[in-house]
Amino acid sequence: MYGVSAQVNDVDIVKVPLDVENGFQLQPEKIIETLSADDSIKMVYICSPGNPTANLIRKSDIQKVLEHPTWNGVVVVDEAYIDFAPEGSSLAEWVNDWPNLVVMQTLSKAFGLAGIRLGVAFTSPAIARLLNSLKAPYNISSPTSALAMAALSPNNMAVMKKYREQIIAQRERLLQELPKIPGIGRFLGGQESNFLLVELLDKPANEGGKPSNQVALAAYEAMAEKHGVVVRFRGKELGCEGCLRVTVGTEEEVTRFLQELRVVLGGLLG
């Protein structure tokens, strides 16, 4: 969506790919080189955990970007999925030390409140004042505000944490059970979100199967159209050949997903 917003507002985008050979990690040296070569770049966007990679970006790599000796811009870290990562993973506290850092979070994921379209930005007073001067008046409605305040109450925070633990337990279950299905390959990226990125192969792994976009796309379509189970085909993204992004659901949803995927892959691979 950042790319779409930039295009709508006629803002140029300069891309520095993640290191697909190193778990989709940041390449801070290449980012620093790019920033040094082009002083028109004003903002750097980093997603941690990433989507669809589900991995945390190393804090030390983000710090290297923040420590650029000459670049005078803003580093934005999108932490939409941070609630599913281990405690202490967020960079929100870093805004006290880095005045050009913005850390964004949302109530859309762990809180299940995507419908109210509300997030938060942690940043320095100077950037906060700038953001306040740019926003529309009364940009948060009374119903949205009331729902957000209720969600952040101690009782409802406890509810969120309970459901989060259930999701993490089902994530661990998927990590254990998916490799038992013939035609499933490696998990790529990380395991710090409420979804996993997994390869589908052109034949079982013990028969030398390789990641296949054809199989992954066919499985995605069959699951949705014939079995009523929706996943995401991500095979066209960098380093994601043959990959599906699988959202972690309830125990019942995960059970059904595993059953249906076994049937679909059995049919595709014979």
Tab-separated table of C-alpha atoms in Angstrom, residues 97-238:
chain	number	residue	atom	x	y	z
A	97	ASP	CA	16.816	8.264	21.189
A	98	TRP	CA	16.288	8.750	17.446
A	99	PRO	CA	14.359	11.946	16.562
A	100	ASN	CA	14.004	10.875	12.909
A	101	LEU	CA	12.368	7.512	13.718
A	102	VAL	CA	8.641	6.770	13.372
A	103	VAL	CA	7.256	3.433	14.604
A	104	MET	CA	3.738	2.539	13.494
A	105	GLN	CA	1.393	-0.031	15.014
A	106	THR	CA	-2.273	-0.898	14.523
A	107	LEU	CA	-5.356	-2.332	16.187
A	108	SER	CA	-6.166	-4.247	12.988
A	109	LYS	CA	-4.224	-7.451	13.668
A	110	ALA	CA	-3.909	-8.829	17.205
A	111	PHE	CA	-6.913	-6.810	18.402
A	112	GLY	CA	-9.057	-7.893	15.444
A	113	LEU	CA	-10.302	-4.345	14.855
A	114	ALA	CA	-9.434	-3.810	11.195
A	115	GLY	CA	-12.891	-2.350	10.641
A	116	ILE	CA	-12.205	0.764	12.707
A	117	ARG	CA	-9.075	1.583	10.640
A	118	LEU	CA	-7.048	2.924	13.546
A	119	GLY	CA	-3.338	2.861	14.185
A	120	VAL	CA	-0.751	4.766	16.173
A	121	ALA	CA	2.585	6.388	15.416
A	122	PHE	CA	5.330	6.651	18.026
A	123	THR	CA	7.796	9.393	17.191
A	124	SER	CA	9.607	12.495	18.370
A	125	PRO	CA	7.686	15.629	19.421
A	126	ALA	CA	8.862	17.477	16.303
A	127	ILE	CA	7.516	14.874	13.875
A	128	ALA	CA	4.350	14.443	15.963
A	129	ARG	CA	3.651	18.168	15.642
A	130	LEU	CA	4.164	17.943	11.890
A	131	LEU	CA	1.778	14.989	11.596
A	132	ASN	CA	-0.841	16.786	13.676
A	133	SER	CA	-0.609	19.813	11.407
A	134	LEU	CA	-1.151	17.636	8.325
A	135	LYS	CA	-4.083	15.518	9.476
A	136	ALA	CA	-7.671	16.368	8.713
A	137	PRO	CA	-9.722	17.876	11.551
A	138	TYR	CA	-11.681	15.338	13.607
A	139	ASN	CA	-10.047	12.524	11.653
A	140	ILE	CA	-10.939	9.918	14.302
A	141	SER	CA	-14.676	9.420	14.755
A	142	SER	CA	-16.333	9.056	18.152
A	143	PRO	CA	-17.283	5.371	17.562
A	144	THR	CA	-13.709	4.567	16.518
A	145	SER	CA	-12.315	6.359	19.556
A	146	ALA	CA	-14.722	4.592	21.913
A	147	LEU	CA	-13.938	1.154	20.494
A	148	ALA	CA	-10.201	1.788	20.671
A	149	MET	CA	-10.364	2.955	24.281
A	150	ALA	CA	-12.410	-0.107	25.184
A	151	ALA	CA	-9.948	-2.429	23.421
A	152	LEU	CA	-7.048	-0.952	25.382
A	153	SER	CA	-8.707	-1.361	28.776
A	154	PRO	CA	-7.009	-3.845	31.146
A	155	ASN	CA	-9.776	-6.440	30.794
A	156	ASN	CA	-9.769	-6.368	27.004
A	157	MET	CA	-5.979	-6.330	26.844
A	158	ALA	CA	-6.136	-9.611	28.748
A	159	VAL	CA	-8.623	-10.947	26.191
A	160	MET	CA	-6.330	-9.946	23.319
A	161	LYS	CA	-3.362	-11.647	24.961
A	162	LYS	CA	-5.379	-14.830	25.507
A	163	TYR	CA	-6.356	-15.020	21.841
A	164	ARG	CA	-2.809	-14.139	20.802
A	165	GLU	CA	-1.476	-17.104	22.761
A	166	GLN	CA	-4.010	-19.346	21.036
A	167	ILE	CA	-2.840	-18.096	17.637
A	168	ILE	CA	0.799	-18.662	18.561
A	169	ALA	CA	-0.052	-22.211	19.672
A	170	GLN	CA	-1.733	-22.896	16.325
A	171	ARG	CA	1.245	-21.361	14.528
A	172	GLU	CA	3.475	-23.891	16.266
A	173	ARG	CA	1.047	-26.620	15.270
A	174	LEU	CA	1.288	-25.602	11.613
A	175	LEU	CA	5.067	-25.623	11.842
A	176	GLN	CA	4.896	-29.208	13.077
A	177	GLU	CA	2.084	-30.561	10.886
A	178	LEU	CA	2.571	-28.925	7.478
A	179	PRO	CA	5.891	-30.689	6.711
A	180	LYS	CA	4.100	-34.029	7.139
A	181	ILE	CA	2.004	-33.344	4.017
A	182	PRO	CA	3.636	-34.616	0.789
A	183	GLY	CA	4.444	-31.687	-1.471
A	184	ILE	CA	5.223	-29.188	1.284
A	185	GLY	CA	8.679	-27.644	1.170
A	186	ARG	CA	10.492	-25.187	3.393
A	187	PHE	CA	9.169	-22.414	5.560
A	188	LEU	CA	10.721	-19.193	4.296
A	189	GLY	CA	11.250	-15.947	6.169
A	190	GLY	CA	10.400	-15.998	9.849
A	191	GLN	CA	7.848	-17.174	12.373
A	192	GLU	CA	7.070	-13.917	14.166
A	193	SER	CA	3.658	-13.099	12.733
A	194	ASN	CA	0.152	-14.559	12.523
A	195	PHE	CA	0.936	-16.172	9.185
A	196	LEU	CA	3.589	-18.400	7.646
A	197	LEU	CA	5.234	-18.412	4.226
A	198	VAL	CA	5.588	-21.967	2.936
A	199	GLU	CA	6.789	-23.553	-0.305
A	200	LEU	CA	4.728	-25.974	-2.381
A	201	LEU	CA	6.715	-28.456	-4.453
A	202	ASP	CA	6.191	-30.137	-7.811
A	203	LYS	CA	6.593	-33.518	-6.103
A	204	PRO	CA	7.249	-34.725	-2.542
A	205	ALA	CA	10.450	-33.492	-0.945
A	206	ASN	CA	11.822	-37.026	-0.539
A	207	GLU	CA	11.524	-37.436	-4.308
A	208	GLY	CA	13.514	-34.292	-5.046
A	209	GLY	CA	10.611	-31.881	-5.362
A	210	LYS	CA	11.312	-28.238	-6.172
A	211	PRO	CA	9.254	-25.092	-5.463
A	212	SER	CA	6.572	-24.681	-8.114
A	213	ASN	CA	4.454	-21.642	-8.883
A	214	GLN	CA	2.234	-23.846	-11.016
A	215	VAL	CA	1.427	-26.136	-8.091
A	216	ALA	CA	1.104	-23.276	-5.599
A	217	LEU	CA	-1.274	-21.322	-7.832
A	218	ALA	CA	-3.345	-24.418	-8.597
A	219	ALA	CA	-3.541	-25.248	-4.889
A	220	TYR	CA	-4.539	-21.680	-4.038
A	221	GLU	CA	-7.322	-21.711	-6.627
A	222	ALA	CA	-8.593	-25.182	-5.717
A	223	MET	CA	-8.613	-24.405	-1.995
A	224	ALA	CA	-10.657	-21.244	-2.544
A	225	GLU	CA	-13.003	-22.362	-5.309
A	226	LYS	CA	-13.682	-25.976	-4.347
A	227	HIS	CA	-12.911	-26.246	-0.645
A	228	GLY	CA	-13.851	-22.836	0.746
A	229	VAL	CA	-10.437	-22.215	2.310
A	230	VAL	CA	-8.608	-19.007	1.412
A	231	VAL	CA	-4.837	-18.623	1.506
A	232	ARG	CA	-2.637	-16.215	-0.466
A	233	PHE	CA	-0.509	-17.055	-3.503
A	234	ARG	CA	2.786	-15.176	-3.226
A	235	GLY	CA	4.869	-16.953	-5.857
A	236	LYS	CA	5.452	-13.825	-7.945
A	237	GLU	CA	7.206	-11.914	-5.180
A	238	LEU	CA	10.982	-11.774	-4.855
